Each structure stands twice: as structure tokens, then as C-alpha cells.
Short mmCIF file of C-alpha atoms and ligand atoms in Angstrom, two decimals:
data_model
loop_
_atom_site.label_atom_id
_atom_site.label_comp_id
_atom_site.label_asym_id
_atom_site.label_seq_id
_atom_site.Cartn_x
_atom_site.Cartn_y
_atom_site.Cartn_z
CA MET A 1 201.57 -67.37 122.18
CA VAL A 2 203.97 -68.64 124.86
CA GLN A 3 206.29 -65.88 126.01
CA LEU A 4 209.96 -66.39 125.31
CA SER A 5 210.80 -65.46 128.91
CA SER A 6 208.49 -68.24 130.15
CA THR A 7 210.18 -70.76 127.86
CA LEU A 8 213.52 -69.60 129.23
CA ASP A 9 212.28 -70.18 132.75
CA VAL A 10 211.90 -73.85 131.86
CA VAL A 11 215.46 -73.80 130.49
CA ARG A 12 216.66 -72.18 133.72
CA LYS A 13 215.10 -74.91 135.83
CA SER A 14 216.67 -77.66 133.74
CA LEU A 15 220.07 -75.93 133.79
CA ASN A 16 219.81 -75.55 137.56
CA GLY A 17 219.02 -79.24 137.78
CA ALA A 18 221.96 -80.20 135.56
CA THR A 19 224.69 -78.58 137.68
CA SER A 20 225.08 -78.58 141.42
CA ARG A 21 224.64 -75.32 143.35
CA LYS A 22 228.29 -75.64 144.44
CA GLU A 23 229.58 -75.91 140.88
CA ARG A 24 227.44 -72.98 139.76
CA SER A 25 228.63 -70.83 142.62
CA LYS A 26 232.26 -71.50 141.57
CA ILE A 27 231.69 -69.45 138.43
CA GLY A 28 229.10 -67.18 140.04
CA GLN A 29 226.30 -68.70 138.01
CA PHE A 30 222.75 -68.00 139.19
CA PHE A 31 220.12 -67.74 136.50
CA THR A 32 217.48 -65.03 136.71
CA PRO A 33 213.85 -66.18 137.05
CA ALA A 34 211.56 -64.87 134.28
CA LYS A 35 209.50 -62.80 136.74
CA ILE A 36 212.57 -60.85 137.80
CA ALA A 37 213.79 -60.50 134.21
CA ARG A 38 210.41 -59.00 133.21
CA TYR A 39 210.52 -56.54 136.08
CA MET A 40 214.07 -55.55 135.20
CA ALA A 41 213.15 -55.02 131.55
CA SER A 42 210.24 -52.81 132.58
CA LEU A 43 212.58 -50.34 134.29
CA PHE A 44 214.21 -48.99 131.12
CA GLN A 45 212.95 -45.72 129.71
CA GLN A 46 211.68 -46.80 126.32
CA GLY A 47 211.47 -45.02 123.05
CA ARG A 48 214.72 -45.42 121.11
CA ARG A 49 214.59 -46.34 117.48
CA GLU A 50 218.00 -47.93 117.28
CA VAL A 51 218.82 -50.16 120.16
CA ARG A 52 222.13 -51.79 121.06
CA ILE A 53 221.68 -54.18 123.97
CA PHE A 54 224.51 -55.51 126.07
CA ASP A 55 224.34 -58.57 128.34
CA PRO A 56 227.66 -59.59 129.88
CA GLY A 57 227.53 -63.01 131.59
CA ALA A 58 224.39 -63.80 129.64
CA GLY A 59 223.85 -67.42 130.71
CA ALA A 60 220.99 -68.74 128.57
CA GLY A 61 220.09 -65.18 127.55
CA VAL A 62 216.95 -64.62 129.61
CA LEU A 63 217.74 -60.96 130.28
CA PHE A 64 218.27 -59.63 126.78
CA ALA A 65 215.51 -61.87 125.42
CA THR A 66 213.02 -60.51 127.96
CA LEU A 67 214.08 -56.96 127.19
CA ILE A 68 213.52 -57.53 123.48
CA GLU A 69 210.14 -59.10 124.23
CA THR A 70 209.19 -56.07 126.35
CA MET A 71 210.28 -53.64 123.64
CA ILE A 72 208.34 -55.45 120.94
CA ALA A 73 205.19 -55.45 123.04
CA LYS A 74 205.21 -51.63 123.03
CA LYS A 75 203.27 -49.69 120.40
CA GLN A 76 206.34 -47.74 119.40
CA HIS A 77 208.98 -50.37 119.05
CA PRO A 78 212.56 -50.04 117.78
CA HIS A 79 213.49 -50.24 114.09
CA SER A 80 216.63 -52.16 114.76
CA ILE A 81 218.08 -54.17 117.61
CA ILE A 82 221.66 -55.32 118.02
CA VAL A 83 222.56 -57.66 120.89
CA THR A 84 226.02 -58.43 122.22
CA ALA A 85 226.25 -61.18 124.82
CA TYR A 86 229.30 -62.52 126.63
CA GLU A 87 229.31 -65.95 128.23
CA ILE A 88 232.30 -67.98 129.36
CA ASP A 89 230.59 -71.28 130.21
CA LYS A 90 230.69 -73.55 127.17
CA GLY A 91 227.91 -75.64 128.73
CA VAL A 92 225.28 -72.90 128.37
CA ILE A 93 226.39 -71.57 124.98
CA PRO A 94 224.02 -73.89 123.01
CA TYR A 95 221.08 -72.51 125.04
CA LEU A 96 222.31 -68.99 124.47
CA LYS A 97 222.55 -69.60 120.73
CA ASP A 98 219.04 -70.95 120.74
CA THR A 99 217.74 -67.86 122.57
CA MET A 100 219.54 -65.57 120.15
CA GLU A 101 217.91 -67.39 117.25
CA ARG A 102 214.47 -67.06 118.85
CA CYS A 103 215.07 -63.35 119.31
CA ARG A 104 215.98 -63.05 115.63
CA MET A 105 212.72 -64.76 114.73
CA ILE A 106 210.48 -62.62 116.93
CA CYS A 107 212.17 -59.46 115.69
CA MET A 108 211.73 -60.63 112.09
CA SER A 109 208.01 -61.22 112.67
CA ALA A 110 207.71 -57.73 114.13
CA GLY A 111 209.56 -56.17 111.17
CA ILE A 112 212.59 -55.19 113.26
CA SER A 113 216.08 -55.62 111.88
CA PHE A 114 218.11 -57.81 114.24
CA ARG A 115 221.72 -58.74 114.74
CA GLY A 116 222.98 -60.86 117.61
CA GLU A 117 226.53 -61.70 118.57
CA ILE A 118 227.69 -64.20 121.16
CA ARG A 119 231.22 -63.82 122.47
CA ASP A 120 232.28 -66.96 124.28
CA GLU A 121 235.21 -65.39 126.07
CA ASP A 122 236.13 -63.69 129.34
CA PHE A 123 234.22 -60.42 129.44
CA VAL A 124 236.65 -58.75 131.84
CA ALA A 125 239.72 -59.21 129.63
CA ALA A 126 237.77 -58.21 126.53
CA ALA A 127 236.22 -55.12 128.13
CA VAL A 128 239.49 -53.93 129.63
CA ALA A 129 240.99 -54.05 126.15
CA GLN A 130 237.97 -52.25 124.69
CA THR A 131 237.69 -49.51 127.24
CA ASP A 132 241.42 -48.86 127.45
CA GLU A 133 241.89 -45.33 126.20
CA GLY A 134 245.50 -46.09 125.19
CA LEU A 135 246.97 -45.60 121.77
CA PHE A 136 246.59 -49.19 120.60
CA ALA A 137 243.18 -49.82 122.10
CA ALA A 138 240.62 -51.36 119.83
CA LYS A 139 237.85 -48.88 119.06
CA SER A 140 234.71 -50.49 120.28
CA GLU A 141 230.98 -50.15 120.06
CA ARG A 142 228.95 -48.37 122.71
CA PHE A 143 225.58 -49.58 123.95
CA THR A 144 222.21 -47.97 124.56
CA HIS A 145 220.94 -50.62 127.00
CA ALA A 146 222.81 -52.91 129.38
CA ILE A 147 220.93 -55.55 131.32
CA LEU A 148 222.87 -57.85 133.59
CA ASN A 149 223.00 -60.31 136.42
CA PRO A 150 226.76 -60.41 136.85
CA PRO A 151 228.63 -63.31 138.44
CA TYR A 152 229.24 -62.99 142.17
CA LYS A 153 232.76 -64.08 142.98
CA LYS A 154 235.56 -62.73 145.16
CA ILE A 155 238.58 -61.56 143.22
CA ASN A 156 241.71 -62.78 144.90
CA GLY A 157 244.21 -60.03 145.77
CA GLU A 158 247.05 -61.83 144.02
CA SER A 159 245.15 -62.89 140.91
CA VAL A 160 245.89 -61.95 137.31
CA MET A 161 242.31 -60.66 137.08
CA ARG A 162 242.90 -58.21 139.96
CA GLN A 163 246.06 -56.91 138.29
CA LEU A 164 244.37 -56.60 134.93
CA LEU A 165 241.55 -54.59 136.48
CA TYR A 166 243.92 -52.50 138.55
CA ASN A 167 245.85 -51.54 135.41
CA ALA A 168 242.57 -50.39 133.92
CA GLY A 169 241.89 -48.16 136.96
CA ILE A 170 239.32 -50.54 138.44
CA GLU A 171 239.79 -51.49 142.08
CA VAL A 172 237.22 -54.02 143.19
CA SER A 173 237.23 -57.14 145.29
CA ASN A 174 234.25 -58.84 143.67
CA LEU A 175 233.62 -59.78 140.07
CA TYR A 176 230.09 -58.37 140.07
CA ALA A 177 231.38 -54.85 140.69
CA ALA A 178 233.99 -55.25 137.93
CA PHE A 179 231.22 -56.32 135.52
CA VAL A 180 229.07 -53.30 136.38
CA TRP A 181 231.98 -50.83 136.27
CA LEU A 182 233.17 -52.07 132.86
CA THR A 183 229.63 -52.18 131.52
CA VAL A 184 229.04 -48.58 132.51
CA ARG A 185 232.17 -47.59 130.60
CA LEU A 186 230.77 -49.32 127.54
CA LEU A 187 227.48 -47.40 127.58
CA GLU A 188 227.03 -44.48 125.24
CA PRO A 189 226.11 -41.11 126.82
CA GLY A 190 222.47 -41.36 127.84
CA GLY A 191 222.72 -45.17 127.79
CA GLU A 192 220.88 -47.09 130.51
CA ILE A 193 221.78 -49.96 132.79
CA VAL A 194 219.52 -52.26 134.78
CA ALA A 195 221.36 -54.78 136.95
CA ILE A 196 220.57 -57.20 139.71
CA THR A 197 223.49 -57.44 142.12
CA PRO A 198 224.22 -58.08 145.78
CA ARG A 199 223.38 -55.00 147.85
CA SER A 200 226.81 -55.06 149.50
CA PHE A 201 228.07 -52.32 147.20
CA CYS A 202 225.72 -49.82 148.85
CA ASN A 203 227.77 -49.61 152.03
CA GLY A 204 230.65 -52.10 151.92
CA PRO A 205 233.96 -50.41 152.74
CA TYR A 206 235.66 -52.32 149.92
CA PHE A 207 233.20 -50.83 147.41
CA ARG A 208 234.07 -47.19 148.07
CA ARG A 209 235.87 -46.67 144.77
CA PHE A 210 233.18 -48.59 142.95
CA ARG A 211 230.45 -46.37 144.43
CA ALA A 212 232.42 -43.24 143.55
CA ALA A 213 232.86 -44.45 139.95
CA LEU A 214 229.25 -45.57 139.57
CA LEU A 215 227.76 -42.42 141.07
CA GLY A 216 230.23 -40.24 139.18
CA MET A 217 229.41 -41.67 135.75
CA MET A 218 225.75 -42.47 136.27
CA SER A 219 222.56 -40.88 137.41
CA LEU A 220 220.95 -43.42 139.72
CA ARG A 221 217.19 -43.48 139.15
CA HIS A 222 215.66 -46.47 140.86
CA ILE A 223 216.66 -49.10 143.42
CA HIS A 224 214.49 -52.11 144.11
CA LEU A 225 214.81 -54.25 147.23
CA PHE A 226 213.34 -57.57 148.17
CA GLU A 227 211.87 -58.39 151.52
CA SER A 228 210.65 -61.73 152.69
CA ARG A 229 207.64 -62.23 154.90
CA LYS A 230 208.28 -65.92 154.95
CA LYS A 231 210.50 -67.27 157.66
CA ALA A 232 211.54 -70.27 155.58
CA PHE A 233 214.81 -70.43 153.75
CA GLY A 234 214.76 -70.46 149.99
CA ASP A 235 215.09 -68.20 146.99
CA ASP A 236 213.42 -65.31 148.80
CA ASN A 237 216.03 -65.25 151.50
CA VAL A 238 218.80 -65.17 148.92
CA LEU A 239 216.94 -62.38 147.14
CA GLN A 240 216.97 -60.22 150.27
CA GLU A 241 220.71 -59.79 149.88
CA ASN A 242 220.17 -58.35 146.38
CA VAL A 243 219.03 -55.16 144.74
CA ILE A 244 217.97 -54.24 141.23
CA PHE A 245 219.02 -50.81 140.11
CA HIS A 246 218.39 -48.61 137.09
CA ALA A 247 220.76 -45.79 136.15
CA ILE A 248 221.39 -43.53 133.16
CA LYS A 249 224.80 -42.50 131.88
CA GLU A 250 224.86 -38.78 132.56
CA THR A 251 226.71 -36.70 135.11
CA GLU A 252 223.72 -34.61 136.21
CA LYS A 253 222.09 -36.11 139.28
CA PRO A 254 218.33 -36.54 139.58
CA GLU A 255 216.41 -34.74 142.29
CA ASN A 256 214.82 -37.95 143.49
CA ILE A 257 215.44 -41.67 143.43
CA LEU A 258 212.66 -44.25 143.39
CA LEU A 259 213.00 -46.88 146.10
CA SER A 260 210.74 -49.86 145.76
CA VAL A 261 210.22 -53.05 147.70
CA SER A 262 208.49 -56.30 146.81
CA ASN A 263 207.74 -59.27 148.94
CA GLY A 264 210.00 -61.78 147.21
CA MET A 265 209.08 -61.98 143.54
CA ASP A 266 205.56 -60.64 143.96
CA PHE A 267 206.00 -57.67 141.64
CA ASP A 268 202.24 -57.05 141.49
CA ASN A 269 202.32 -55.60 144.98
CA ILE A 270 205.23 -53.24 145.08
CA THR A 271 205.63 -50.33 147.47
CA VAL A 272 207.35 -47.39 145.81
CA ARG A 273 208.71 -44.27 147.51
CA THR A 274 210.22 -41.17 145.95
CA VAL A 275 213.17 -40.12 148.06
CA PRO A 276 215.32 -37.01 147.55
CA TYR A 277 218.71 -37.96 146.11
CA ASP A 278 220.56 -36.26 148.95
CA ARG A 279 218.73 -38.37 151.52
CA ILE A 280 220.05 -41.50 149.88
CA ILE A 281 223.56 -40.29 149.15
CA LEU A 282 224.39 -37.68 151.77
CA PRO A 283 226.08 -34.57 150.37
CA GLY A 284 229.74 -34.45 151.36
CA ASP A 285 229.87 -38.10 152.42
CA ARG A 286 233.32 -39.18 151.23
CA ASP A 287 232.27 -42.81 151.48
CA ALA A 288 229.23 -42.14 149.28
CA PHE A 289 227.12 -44.68 151.16
CA ILE A 290 223.80 -45.48 149.53
CA HIS A 291 221.13 -45.39 152.25
CA LEU A 292 218.21 -47.63 151.41
CA THR A 293 215.38 -45.96 153.32
CA VAL A 294 212.42 -48.05 152.31
CA SER A 295 209.80 -46.77 154.75
CA ASP A 296 208.75 -43.58 156.52
CA GLU A 297 210.22 -45.04 159.70
CA ASP A 298 213.55 -45.41 157.89
CA SER A 299 213.47 -41.78 156.74
CA CYS A 300 212.66 -40.70 160.26
CA ALA A 301 215.55 -42.78 161.61
CA MET A 302 217.91 -41.19 159.08
CA GLU A 303 216.80 -37.77 160.22
CA ARG A 304 217.15 -38.58 163.89
CA MET A 305 220.55 -40.19 163.43
CA GLY A 306 221.62 -37.04 161.59
CA ARG A 307 221.76 -35.31 165.00
CA PHE A 308 224.57 -37.58 166.10
CA THR A 309 227.75 -36.50 164.43
CA THR A 310 230.60 -37.70 166.66
CA PRO A 311 232.92 -40.23 165.05
CA LEU A 312 234.29 -42.93 167.33
CA ASP A 313 237.86 -41.64 167.21
CA LYS A 314 236.70 -38.26 168.58
CA LEU A 315 235.32 -40.16 171.57
CA GLY A 316 238.70 -41.83 172.03
CA VAL A 317 236.99 -45.15 171.35
CA GLU A 318 237.99 -47.90 168.94
CA VAL A 319 236.17 -51.04 167.91
CA SER A 320 237.80 -54.34 167.01
CA THR A 321 236.82 -57.92 166.35
CA GLY A 322 237.51 -60.35 169.19
CA PRO A 323 241.02 -61.73 168.60
CA VAL A 324 240.49 -65.26 170.01
CA VAL A 325 239.75 -67.56 167.08
CA ASP A 326 238.61 -70.58 169.03
CA PHE A 327 239.55 -73.35 166.62
CA ARG A 328 243.10 -71.98 166.38
CA ALA A 329 243.45 -71.61 170.13
CA ARG A 330 241.72 -74.91 170.93
CA LYS A 331 244.48 -76.33 173.11
CA TYR A 332 244.31 -73.35 175.47
CA LEU A 333 240.55 -73.43 175.99
CA HIS A 334 238.74 -74.79 179.05
CA LYS A 335 235.10 -75.64 179.49
CA LEU A 336 235.08 -74.04 182.94
CA PRO A 337 237.39 -71.60 184.75
CA ASP A 338 240.47 -73.33 186.11
CA LYS A 339 243.81 -72.45 187.66
CA GLY A 340 245.76 -70.19 185.29
CA THR A 341 242.76 -69.40 183.08
CA VAL A 342 240.89 -66.15 182.47
CA PRO A 343 237.34 -65.53 181.12
CA LEU A 344 236.67 -66.17 177.44
CA ILE A 345 233.59 -64.35 176.16
CA TYR A 346 231.24 -65.59 173.43
CA PRO A 347 227.84 -64.25 172.29
CA CYS A 348 226.21 -66.84 174.57
CA HIS A 349 227.42 -64.80 177.52
CA PHE A 350 225.19 -61.81 176.57
CA LYS A 351 222.36 -61.50 179.09
CA ASP A 352 220.11 -58.43 179.51
CA GLY A 353 222.73 -56.01 178.28
CA PHE A 354 225.56 -57.35 180.44
CA ILE A 355 228.07 -60.17 180.18
CA GLN A 356 227.08 -62.99 182.42
CA TRP A 357 229.99 -65.29 183.08
CA PRO A 358 230.65 -68.18 183.46
CA MET A 359 227.77 -69.90 181.69
CA GLU A 360 227.80 -73.52 182.71
CA SER A 361 225.00 -74.58 180.42
CA THR A 362 226.80 -73.53 177.23
CA LYS A 363 228.69 -75.91 174.94
CA LYS A 364 231.28 -73.18 174.39
CA PRO A 365 234.44 -72.99 176.52
CA ASN A 366 234.23 -70.41 179.29
CA ALA A 367 237.93 -69.88 179.83
CA ILE A 368 241.30 -69.52 178.15
CA GLU A 369 244.73 -70.13 179.63
CA ALA A 370 246.70 -66.97 180.31
CA SER A 371 250.19 -67.79 179.06
CA PRO A 372 252.92 -66.33 176.83
CA HIS A 373 251.20 -68.21 173.94
CA THR A 374 247.89 -66.45 174.45
CA LYS A 375 248.99 -63.06 175.78
CA ASP A 376 248.41 -61.26 172.44
CA MET A 377 244.83 -62.50 172.39
CA LEU A 378 243.93 -61.16 175.82
CA VAL A 379 243.12 -57.68 177.08
CA LYS A 380 243.27 -56.13 180.54
CA ALA A 381 240.00 -56.40 182.43
CA GLY A 382 237.94 -53.19 182.26
CA TYR A 383 234.62 -51.84 181.03
CA TYR A 384 234.10 -52.88 177.41
CA VAL A 385 231.04 -52.78 175.17
CA LEU A 386 230.59 -55.97 173.18
CA THR A 387 228.35 -56.60 170.17
CA LYS A 388 227.40 -59.88 168.54
CA ARG A 389 228.78 -60.21 165.02
CA PHE A 390 226.05 -62.47 163.70
CA SER A 391 222.31 -62.50 164.00
CA SER A 392 219.76 -64.46 162.06
CA LYS A 393 217.34 -62.64 159.70
CA GLU A 394 214.50 -63.62 162.02
CA GLU A 395 216.06 -62.09 165.12
CA ARG A 396 214.27 -58.99 166.31
CA ARG A 397 217.43 -56.95 166.55
CA ARG A 398 220.39 -56.85 164.21
CA VAL A 399 222.70 -55.15 166.71
CA VAL A 400 222.91 -56.49 170.23
CA ALA A 401 225.30 -54.96 172.76
CA ALA A 402 226.35 -55.98 176.27
CA ILE A 403 228.65 -54.44 178.85
CA TYR A 404 231.66 -56.28 180.20
CA ASP A 405 231.73 -55.12 183.81
CA PRO A 406 235.01 -56.26 185.42
CA ASN A 407 233.49 -55.97 188.91
CA LEU A 408 230.91 -58.63 188.10
CA ILE A 409 233.56 -61.02 186.79
CA GLY A 410 236.75 -60.23 188.64
CA ASP A 411 239.84 -61.36 186.72
CA SER A 412 242.79 -59.27 185.60
CA LEU A 413 242.62 -60.33 181.95
CA VAL A 414 239.90 -61.39 179.51
CA GLY A 415 239.67 -62.95 176.03
CA PHE A 416 237.04 -61.88 173.51
CA GLU A 417 236.17 -64.55 170.97
CA ASN A 418 236.02 -63.83 167.26
CA HIS A 419 232.19 -63.84 167.12
CA VAL A 420 232.04 -60.59 169.08
CA ASN A 421 233.26 -57.05 168.43
CA TYR A 422 234.44 -54.96 171.34
CA PHE A 423 234.66 -51.20 171.87
CA HIS A 424 237.78 -50.17 173.77
CA ASP A 425 240.21 -47.33 174.45
CA LYS A 426 243.51 -48.28 172.75
CA GLY A 427 243.14 -51.87 173.87
CA LYS A 428 242.05 -50.94 177.40
CA GLY A 429 238.69 -50.55 179.08
CA LEU A 430 236.44 -47.47 178.85
CA ALA A 431 235.23 -45.14 181.61
CA PRO A 432 232.29 -46.99 183.26
CA ASN A 433 229.54 -44.51 182.39
CA LEU A 434 230.88 -44.01 178.87
CA ALA A 435 230.71 -47.78 178.33
CA LYS A 436 227.21 -47.98 179.77
CA GLY A 437 225.97 -45.03 177.69
CA LEU A 438 227.51 -46.46 174.54
CA ALA A 439 225.85 -49.83 175.18
CA LEU A 440 222.51 -48.10 175.72
CA PHE A 441 222.85 -46.11 172.49
CA VAL A 442 223.85 -49.19 170.47
CA ASN A 443 220.93 -51.11 171.99
CA SER A 444 218.40 -48.44 171.01
CA THR A 445 215.74 -49.07 168.37
CA LEU A 446 217.08 -46.05 166.50
CA PHE A 447 220.60 -47.47 166.17
CA ASP A 448 219.27 -50.85 165.07
CA ARG A 449 216.98 -49.38 162.43
CA TYR A 450 219.69 -47.10 161.07
CA PHE A 451 222.08 -50.03 160.95
CA ARG A 452 219.62 -52.01 158.82
CA ILE A 453 219.27 -49.13 156.35
CA PHE A 454 222.99 -48.97 156.20
CA SER A 455 223.82 -52.64 155.96
CA GLY A 456 221.82 -55.31 154.20
CA HIS A 457 223.60 -58.29 155.63
CA THR A 458 223.10 -59.94 158.98
CA GLN A 459 226.73 -59.53 160.03
CA VAL A 460 227.69 -56.64 162.23
CA ASN A 461 231.25 -55.87 161.20
CA ALA A 462 233.65 -53.71 163.20
CA THR A 463 234.13 -51.61 160.03
CA ASP A 464 230.38 -50.84 159.95
CA LEU A 465 230.41 -49.84 163.61
CA ARG A 466 233.42 -47.62 162.93
CA LYS A 467 231.50 -45.80 160.19
CA MET A 468 228.52 -44.97 162.39
CA ARG A 469 228.17 -41.62 164.17
CA TYR A 470 227.58 -41.38 167.92
CA PRO A 471 226.36 -38.89 170.53
CA THR A 472 228.97 -36.67 172.20
CA ARG A 473 231.00 -37.97 175.14
CA ASP A 474 228.90 -35.92 177.57
CA GLN A 475 225.67 -37.24 176.12
CA LEU A 476 226.93 -40.83 176.33
CA ILE A 477 227.95 -40.35 179.95
CA ARG A 478 224.49 -38.94 180.72
CA LEU A 479 222.94 -41.98 179.02
CA GLY A 480 225.24 -44.23 181.04
CA SER A 481 224.00 -42.79 184.33
CA HIS A 482 220.65 -44.51 183.65
CA VAL A 483 222.20 -47.97 183.48
CA LYS A 484 222.78 -49.68 186.81
CA ASN A 485 223.21 -53.46 186.93
CA HIS A 486 221.01 -54.33 184.00
CA MET A 487 220.02 -52.74 180.71
CA PRO A 488 216.53 -51.15 180.92
CA ASP A 489 213.83 -52.68 178.69
CA GLN A 490 213.60 -51.53 175.06
CA ASP A 491 210.94 -48.86 175.59
CA THR A 492 212.86 -47.35 178.47
CA VAL A 493 216.12 -47.38 176.48
CA ASP A 494 214.38 -45.52 173.64
CA THR A 495 212.76 -43.02 176.01
CA ILE A 496 216.08 -42.31 177.76
CA LEU A 497 217.78 -41.68 174.41
CA LYS A 498 215.07 -39.24 173.35
CA LYS A 499 215.06 -37.43 176.66
CA GLU A 500 218.82 -37.09 177.07
CA CYS A 501 219.95 -36.53 173.49
CA GLU A 502 217.06 -35.41 171.33
CA ASN A 503 214.62 -33.35 173.34
CA ASN A 504 217.18 -31.14 175.01
CA GLY A 505 220.06 -31.37 172.49
C1 SAM B 601 224.76 -64.81 137.72
S1 SAM B 601 224.88 -65.66 136.19
C2 SAM B 601 223.62 -64.87 135.27
C3 SAM B 601 223.27 -65.54 133.99
C4 SAM B 601 222.20 -64.84 133.18
N1 SAM B 601 222.56 -63.49 132.85
C5 SAM B 601 220.90 -64.80 133.93
O1 SAM B 601 220.54 -63.75 134.39
O2 SAM B 601 220.27 -65.86 134.07
C6 SAM B 601 226.39 -65.01 135.56
C7 SAM B 601 226.89 -65.63 134.29
O3 SAM B 601 228.18 -65.06 133.99
C8 SAM B 601 229.02 -66.07 133.44
N2 SAM B 601 230.41 -65.64 133.66
C9 SAM B 601 231.15 -65.78 134.78
N3 SAM B 601 232.36 -65.23 134.61
C10 SAM B 601 232.40 -64.72 133.36
C11 SAM B 601 233.37 -64.02 132.59
N4 SAM B 601 234.55 -63.73 133.13
N5 SAM B 601 233.07 -63.64 131.33
C12 SAM B 601 231.85 -63.93 130.79
N6 SAM B 601 230.89 -64.60 131.46
C13 SAM B 601 231.15 -64.98 132.72
C14 SAM B 601 228.62 -67.33 134.19
O4 SAM B 601 228.97 -68.49 133.46
C15 SAM B 601 227.11 -67.13 134.33
O5 SAM B 601 226.42 -67.74 133.29
#
């Protein structure tokens, strides 16, 4: 017999063909492939007799249908299944109805009582009303299983949706987090959720309240990540930005969390690790970051980074994004240095750990006029540590740092372009050896690996760098004494870090 999930995969492909990627992304519509749906369904702890499944943003219904299929295939299957699905797109409702009908039929053949309800309305508004504990709130059902691939969409700060959520005590900047948060509220005690979402909630600064709510209400049991061994673009690359997680509604935390990784959608070859809960969510971490340590090397990096406890502000160091947005400042930019201009620094000026300027071969401008119009974009020349904000997935390192040495460049002011972050001391340069030591630390393999555990995306944001912990000032200065006019090679950088900061404290 053809599996329902396989039939739905055909539906998914035709729906994907019918609407452009751009249109689908407007409403956060990406349909889950059957392989992923089957894996997600397999993560639930089975065994309930009466099942109430919830699928908000159901699309054509692949997720709940696959879960039902998985439950029926078990020896001990449920006696009754109730499904509630929300979907706002009128275009997919006929497919959803069809899936619901097929589910009714397969349940009937298996002797399971079935009831399915499709709600073609905005899930957020409906759920806020249902979970509102106020006097006039509608008393609503609670679910035993929630399976979802929520829409990914920024929620505008001024929007009605943001206000509605805020009034319900939900502060999120993306619709996917609102979907998960509301869904969790709708679970009965002991109820389970399996969701595929972007991994940005694990460390994003805007997801702090979401993490606190999720980890407060739920016991996180399993997180699955995708890696891609292929260099090519495609579904796998998109997948890498996502995680699947399984959690149970209970306040007691588990001792361990399962962390698994598959190469794209190859779920037959999964690597699974059991990691202590407090290695993933560090006790006392007010940000409640979720550290995705998928290998022994990652665990080792976590442990080693644990020795560095100095926050940037204790070092008297700040980090900011370069203030020169080139397309806004276009009329002040010059290809090459000229009278009345000062250096303008882009990532293309990074060379062997130092800023090499000017760079005649680059298409980017090398200079910016110093005038009353640009004065707020410029800083006094001094020792700064710069990092690139963007790297490609294929690049060996995620974090790349270079030192701005004023003696090698020789102007009184400098502009840092928006594609770089810069470490500074209240807008001014740093002590030379502190800058050099900081650049060495940031360029170490350890820092790069830890950063990848911490952040799934290829951007290196100033906020992420602010959240990291660093060696003490003395240690950084000692590290800096090893850097002369170029950054040592990677092995030497790593050896210096070990020798100066780890072997002798
Ligand atoms: C990422 S897709 C996933 C679809 C389906 N669950 C799957 O896995 O294939 C999210 C779905 O949520 C729907 N959606 C977006 N905003 C919604 C809202 N406010 N209320 C209900 N559904 C919504 C979209 O139309 C889309 O079908």
C-alpha cells in the first residue's frame, strides 16, 4: 500500500510548483518533505490510548497525517484520535481537507475512532483568545501531541500581531516563535511537541524570553541538526539553518538531552550523542543559550572556553558594527585616497591578521571624505580589532579578525564599513598589546569552534561577540606580545593560546 506521507510528498511538489518561492516566503510557507515528517513523527514517545493531535499552520497536512500513519503502524495503537489543524491559506485548504479525509479512512480501517477539524483562520489570534486566562476567555481543549513546521516571518514592531501577542505576555520578533510558544500553552501536562524551526532561537538575543518560556514550561529531550557535506546550494543548505526538537510539557528537567545530526535528509545514518542537560543549557546562564555541541570536539571546546570568564565590559572593551553604510554615504566615497579623505576599511582589507590598506585591486572604495557630513561615521585612528560580519558556509573559519595598526596606515581618522565589526574602547583605540592579544584569541581555532556551537548562522553579529567570554586583560596582553607585524599561522596561534592561558592558568 502506498504510504499517505509519500502521496503527500507528491502534493508538496505540485504545491511548490504552483506558487513562486517568493510568494510562499511572504506567508512563511515551506512544506515539509515526507522524509523529515516521518523522522519527526518517530520522535514522540508512543503509547497513549486517547490522542489529541495539534498542527498549527498545517499546509496540506503532511505532519499530522504522518504522525497518524506512524501511530497506526505500531502494535499498540490508539483507540481514538482527534486532530485540530489551523491553516490560513485558502489555496491549500482543499488539499488539507483531502488529507483529513484520508486520515479518517485509514483510522476507520484500523478500528480507531477519528475526528478531524480544520480551522481556516489565523492561529495566533485564535490561540491568544484560547490561552487567555482572563474571565471571559473561551475554555479550550488541550492537546497530547503537537507537531509543527511553523511559518517563518518577522513580526513588525508596530504591527497589530505584535501588540496582540504582547498583551498575551508573548514577546517575540518572529512568527515561528509565537507559534511554538502558543502551542506549548495549549498542550496538556505531559503533552509532547515536535517542531522543525530555524535554529536562531537557540542563541539569538531577541529570543531570550522565548527560550526562558520554552525551557520553563518544557523538558527538552532531543534536538536534531542537519549538516551538509555537499558544497552545492539547495534544500540541504536551507536545512542547515534549522533544527527539529522534541520536548515534553513538565517542569522537571531531564538529566540528558539527545543531540543528533544527519547529513541532509539521510536519516538512516544519524549520529546521536547523549549530552548532560547542564552542558547544553549552562546553569545560571541568564540568557539560557542552548549550546548545540554535536561532536566530542565541540564538548571539548565548551569545556576549554569555560576557563575564560571575562566579559568584554570588564576588559573596558566594546564591540560595534562599522557605522559607514556605503550606499548611503556614496557621494563621500573615493576609489583611492585623495586630498581630504581618510581610510575606509572593508573585509577585503583583511590580510594575514592585519589591515592592509589601501588595496588598489579591490572594486570597493578605499577612502571616505572627512567632513562635517561624515564626522559621526569616523573614529580616531588607533589600534582596533576588526572582524568580518559575513562568511560563506564553505569558508574554513566563521570568525576572522584583523588588527588595525595606525602606524601601518598613518591617518588621524578612519571609517569602518558596515560589513565589519570593530572592538574599541569607548569609540577610541585599544592598548596595542591588548588589541593584538584579542585578535589572536578571536582568530584561534577554539574561538571559532565555540562560535559555531553558539551560532548557527554565517553572520558574526556584534551582539554575539558581546555575549562571548574572554581571557583576562593580563592574559590578552601576554597573548599580544607574541604578535609582531603579522598574525602567526593557525597552529602557532593555537599553541600560544594553550601555553599562555590554559597550561599555566
Ligand atoms: C512552513 S509552512 C508548513 C506547512 C505544513 N505544516 C508542512 O509542514 O508542510 C507554514 C504554514 O503556516 C500557514 N500560516 C501562516 N501564517 C498562519 C497563521 N497566522 N495562522 C494559520 N496558518 C498560518 C502557511 O500558510 C503555511 O501553510
